[in-house]
Short mmCIF file of C-alpha atoms in Angstrom, two decimals:
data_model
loop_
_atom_site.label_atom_id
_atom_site.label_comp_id
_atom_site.label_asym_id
_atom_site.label_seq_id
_atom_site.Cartn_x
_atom_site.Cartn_y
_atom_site.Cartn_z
CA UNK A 293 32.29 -13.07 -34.31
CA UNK A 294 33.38 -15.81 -31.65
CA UNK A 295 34.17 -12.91 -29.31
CA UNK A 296 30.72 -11.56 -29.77
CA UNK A 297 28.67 -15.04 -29.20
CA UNK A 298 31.42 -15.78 -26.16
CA UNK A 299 29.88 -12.20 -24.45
CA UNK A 300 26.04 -12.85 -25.20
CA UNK A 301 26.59 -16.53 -23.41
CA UNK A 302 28.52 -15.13 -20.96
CA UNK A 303 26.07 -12.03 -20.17
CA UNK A 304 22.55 -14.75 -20.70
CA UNK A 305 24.60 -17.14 -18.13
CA UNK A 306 25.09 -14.37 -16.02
CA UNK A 307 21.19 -13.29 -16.17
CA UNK A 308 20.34 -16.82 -15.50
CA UNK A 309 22.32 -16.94 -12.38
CA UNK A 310 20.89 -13.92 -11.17
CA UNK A 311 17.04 -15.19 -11.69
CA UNK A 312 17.80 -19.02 -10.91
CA UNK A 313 20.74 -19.07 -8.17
CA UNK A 314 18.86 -18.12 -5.30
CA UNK A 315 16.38 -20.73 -5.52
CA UNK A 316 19.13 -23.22 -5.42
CA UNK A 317 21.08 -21.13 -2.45
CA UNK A 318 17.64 -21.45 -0.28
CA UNK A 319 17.63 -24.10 2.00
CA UNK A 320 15.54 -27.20 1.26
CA UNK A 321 13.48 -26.62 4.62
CA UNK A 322 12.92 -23.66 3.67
CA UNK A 323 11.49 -24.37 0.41
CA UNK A 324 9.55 -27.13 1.89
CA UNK A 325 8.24 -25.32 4.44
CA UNK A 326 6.93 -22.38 1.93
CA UNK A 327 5.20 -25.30 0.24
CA UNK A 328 3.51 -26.76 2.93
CA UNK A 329 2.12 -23.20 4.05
CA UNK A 330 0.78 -23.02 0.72
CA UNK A 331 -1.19 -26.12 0.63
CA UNK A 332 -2.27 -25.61 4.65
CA UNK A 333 -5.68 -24.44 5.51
CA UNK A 334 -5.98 -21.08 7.66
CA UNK A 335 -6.78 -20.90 11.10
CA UNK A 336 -8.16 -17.54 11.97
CA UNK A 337 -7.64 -16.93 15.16
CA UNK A 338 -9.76 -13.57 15.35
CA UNK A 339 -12.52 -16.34 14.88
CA UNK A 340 -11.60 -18.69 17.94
CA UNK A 341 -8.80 -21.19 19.12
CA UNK A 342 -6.58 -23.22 16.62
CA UNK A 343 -6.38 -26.62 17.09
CA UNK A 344 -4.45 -29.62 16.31
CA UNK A 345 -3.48 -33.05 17.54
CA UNK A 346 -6.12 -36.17 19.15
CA UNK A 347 -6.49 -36.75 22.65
CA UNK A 348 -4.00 -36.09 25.18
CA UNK A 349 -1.63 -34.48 22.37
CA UNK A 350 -3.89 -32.07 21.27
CA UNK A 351 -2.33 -28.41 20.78
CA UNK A 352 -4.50 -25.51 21.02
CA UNK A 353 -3.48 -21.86 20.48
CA UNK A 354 -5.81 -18.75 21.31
CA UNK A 355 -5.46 -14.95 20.78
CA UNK A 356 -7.11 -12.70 23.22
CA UNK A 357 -7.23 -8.94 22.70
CA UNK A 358 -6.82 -6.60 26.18
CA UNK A 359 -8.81 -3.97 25.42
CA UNK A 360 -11.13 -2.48 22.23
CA UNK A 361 -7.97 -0.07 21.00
CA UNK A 362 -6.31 -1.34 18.14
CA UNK A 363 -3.39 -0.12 19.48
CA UNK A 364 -3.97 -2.46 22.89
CA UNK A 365 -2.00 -5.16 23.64
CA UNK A 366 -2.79 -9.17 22.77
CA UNK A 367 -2.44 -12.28 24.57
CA UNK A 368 -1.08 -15.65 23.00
CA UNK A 369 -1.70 -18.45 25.00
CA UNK A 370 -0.75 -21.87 24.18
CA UNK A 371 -1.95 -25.34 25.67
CA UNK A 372 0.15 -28.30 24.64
CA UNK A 373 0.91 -31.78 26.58
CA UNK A 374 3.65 -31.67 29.28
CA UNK A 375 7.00 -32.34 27.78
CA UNK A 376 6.04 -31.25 24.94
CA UNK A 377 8.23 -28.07 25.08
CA UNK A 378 11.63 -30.71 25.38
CA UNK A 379 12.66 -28.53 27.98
CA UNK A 380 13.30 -25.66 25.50
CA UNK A 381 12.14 -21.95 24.74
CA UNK A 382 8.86 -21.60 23.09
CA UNK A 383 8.68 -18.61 20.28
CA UNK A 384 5.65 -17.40 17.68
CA UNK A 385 6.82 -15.76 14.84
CA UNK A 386 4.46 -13.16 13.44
CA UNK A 387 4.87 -12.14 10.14
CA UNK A 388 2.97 -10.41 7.81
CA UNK A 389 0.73 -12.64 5.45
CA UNK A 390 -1.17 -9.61 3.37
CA UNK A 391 2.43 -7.47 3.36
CA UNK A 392 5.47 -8.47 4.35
CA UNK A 393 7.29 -6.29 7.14
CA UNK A 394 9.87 -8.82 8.58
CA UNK A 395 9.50 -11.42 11.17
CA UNK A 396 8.66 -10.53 14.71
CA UNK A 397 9.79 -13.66 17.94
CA UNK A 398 7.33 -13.24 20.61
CA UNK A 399 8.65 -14.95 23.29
CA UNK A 400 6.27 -17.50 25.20
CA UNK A 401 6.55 -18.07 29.11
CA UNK A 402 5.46 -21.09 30.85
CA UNK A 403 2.68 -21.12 32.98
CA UNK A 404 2.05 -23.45 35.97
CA UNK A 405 1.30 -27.03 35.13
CA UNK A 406 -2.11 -28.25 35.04
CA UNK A 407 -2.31 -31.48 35.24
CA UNK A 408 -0.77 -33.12 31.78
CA UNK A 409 -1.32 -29.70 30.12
CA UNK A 410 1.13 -26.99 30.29
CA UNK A 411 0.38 -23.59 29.26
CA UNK A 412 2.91 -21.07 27.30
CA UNK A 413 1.87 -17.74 27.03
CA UNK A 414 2.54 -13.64 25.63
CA UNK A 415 1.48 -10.78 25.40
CA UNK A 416 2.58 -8.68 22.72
CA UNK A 417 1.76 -5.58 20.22
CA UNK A 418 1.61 -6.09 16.62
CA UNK A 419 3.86 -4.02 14.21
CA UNK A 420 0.89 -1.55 12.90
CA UNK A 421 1.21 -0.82 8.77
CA UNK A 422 0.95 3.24 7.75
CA UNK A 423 0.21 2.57 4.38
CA UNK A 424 -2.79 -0.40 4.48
CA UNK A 425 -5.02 0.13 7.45
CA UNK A 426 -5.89 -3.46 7.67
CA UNK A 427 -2.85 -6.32 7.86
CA UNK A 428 -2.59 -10.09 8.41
CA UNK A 429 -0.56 -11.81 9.97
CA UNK A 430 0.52 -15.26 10.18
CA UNK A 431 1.93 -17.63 13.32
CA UNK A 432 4.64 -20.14 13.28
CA UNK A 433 5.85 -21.74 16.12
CA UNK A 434 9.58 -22.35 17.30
CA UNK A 435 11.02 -24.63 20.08
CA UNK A 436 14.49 -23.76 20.55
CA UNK A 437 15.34 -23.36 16.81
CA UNK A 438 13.26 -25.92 15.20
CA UNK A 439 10.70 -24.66 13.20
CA UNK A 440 7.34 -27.29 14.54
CA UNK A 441 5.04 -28.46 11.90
CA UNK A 442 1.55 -27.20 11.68
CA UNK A 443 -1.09 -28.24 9.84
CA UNK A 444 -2.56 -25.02 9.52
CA UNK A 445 -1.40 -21.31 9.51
CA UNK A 446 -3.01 -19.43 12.08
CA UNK A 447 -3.74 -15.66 11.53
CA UNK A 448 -4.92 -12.94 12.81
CA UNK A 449 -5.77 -9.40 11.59
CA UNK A 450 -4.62 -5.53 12.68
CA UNK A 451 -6.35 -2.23 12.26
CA UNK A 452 -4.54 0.89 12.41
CA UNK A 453 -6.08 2.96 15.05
CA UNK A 454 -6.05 6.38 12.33
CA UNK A 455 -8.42 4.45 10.40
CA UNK A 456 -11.93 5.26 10.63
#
């Protein structure tokens, strides 16, 4: 009887940890980034530029397609105030807000100077999904390994080119 009760705790502890331990392995940014996402308004950047900031530290963030082709390349450019790249690499993460397919860096290269503004940009492909025709994806930003806080998500959508 004890060795029965010992195994049902044993097994229901074991279930727990299963359901339960990897919210408590996460880290907290993580966590608190995941909530702050959920609370932030979307930017869609299919509509026009993102922005964010006042005056001279005003961030902006635009997506430009190259050509009609869903299959043709797109341009990220981003305009933020000098220094504010802290002398390190600038990355977009892209990853998939209506299905998840992994996180893509998109590397962003600096532009000339103008004036107090400097300009990042990239040009890049999005992953294309076989299964949905239409995807959405979301944009973080990176400098050097520090995740920058946004407050909005910007997105953008995909079409696969088979789709008619």
């Amino acid at each position: 009887m004890l060795r029965g009760l010992l195994v049902v705790v044993c097994i229901a502890g074991l279930v727990a940890a299963i359901i339960f331990g990897p919210r408590y392995l996460a880290s907290e940014d993580a966590w608190v980034t995941a909530s702050h996402e959920a609370n932030a308004p979307v930017c869609d950047l299919d509509a026009g530029t993102c922005r964010w900031g006042e005056g001279a530290n005003t961030w902006s963030l635009d997506l430009e397609r190259t050509g009609p082709a869903p299959t043709d390349a797109l341009q990220l450019v981003l305009s933020v105030p000098a220094g504010a790249a802290k002398g390190q690499r600038m990355v977009a993460i892209l990853e998939g807000q209506s299905m998840y397919m992994g996180q893509y860096p998109v590397a962003l290269q600096q532009g000339s100077p103008d004036g107090n503004r400097l300009r990042l940009h990239a040009e890049f492909q999005a992953p294309l999904c076989t299964v949905d025709p239409d995807m959405t994806w979301k944009l973080t930003l990176k400098r050097g390994t520090e995740a920058l806080d946004m407050p909005m998500v910007p997105t953008f959508q995909t079409r696969h080119p088979d789709d008619r």
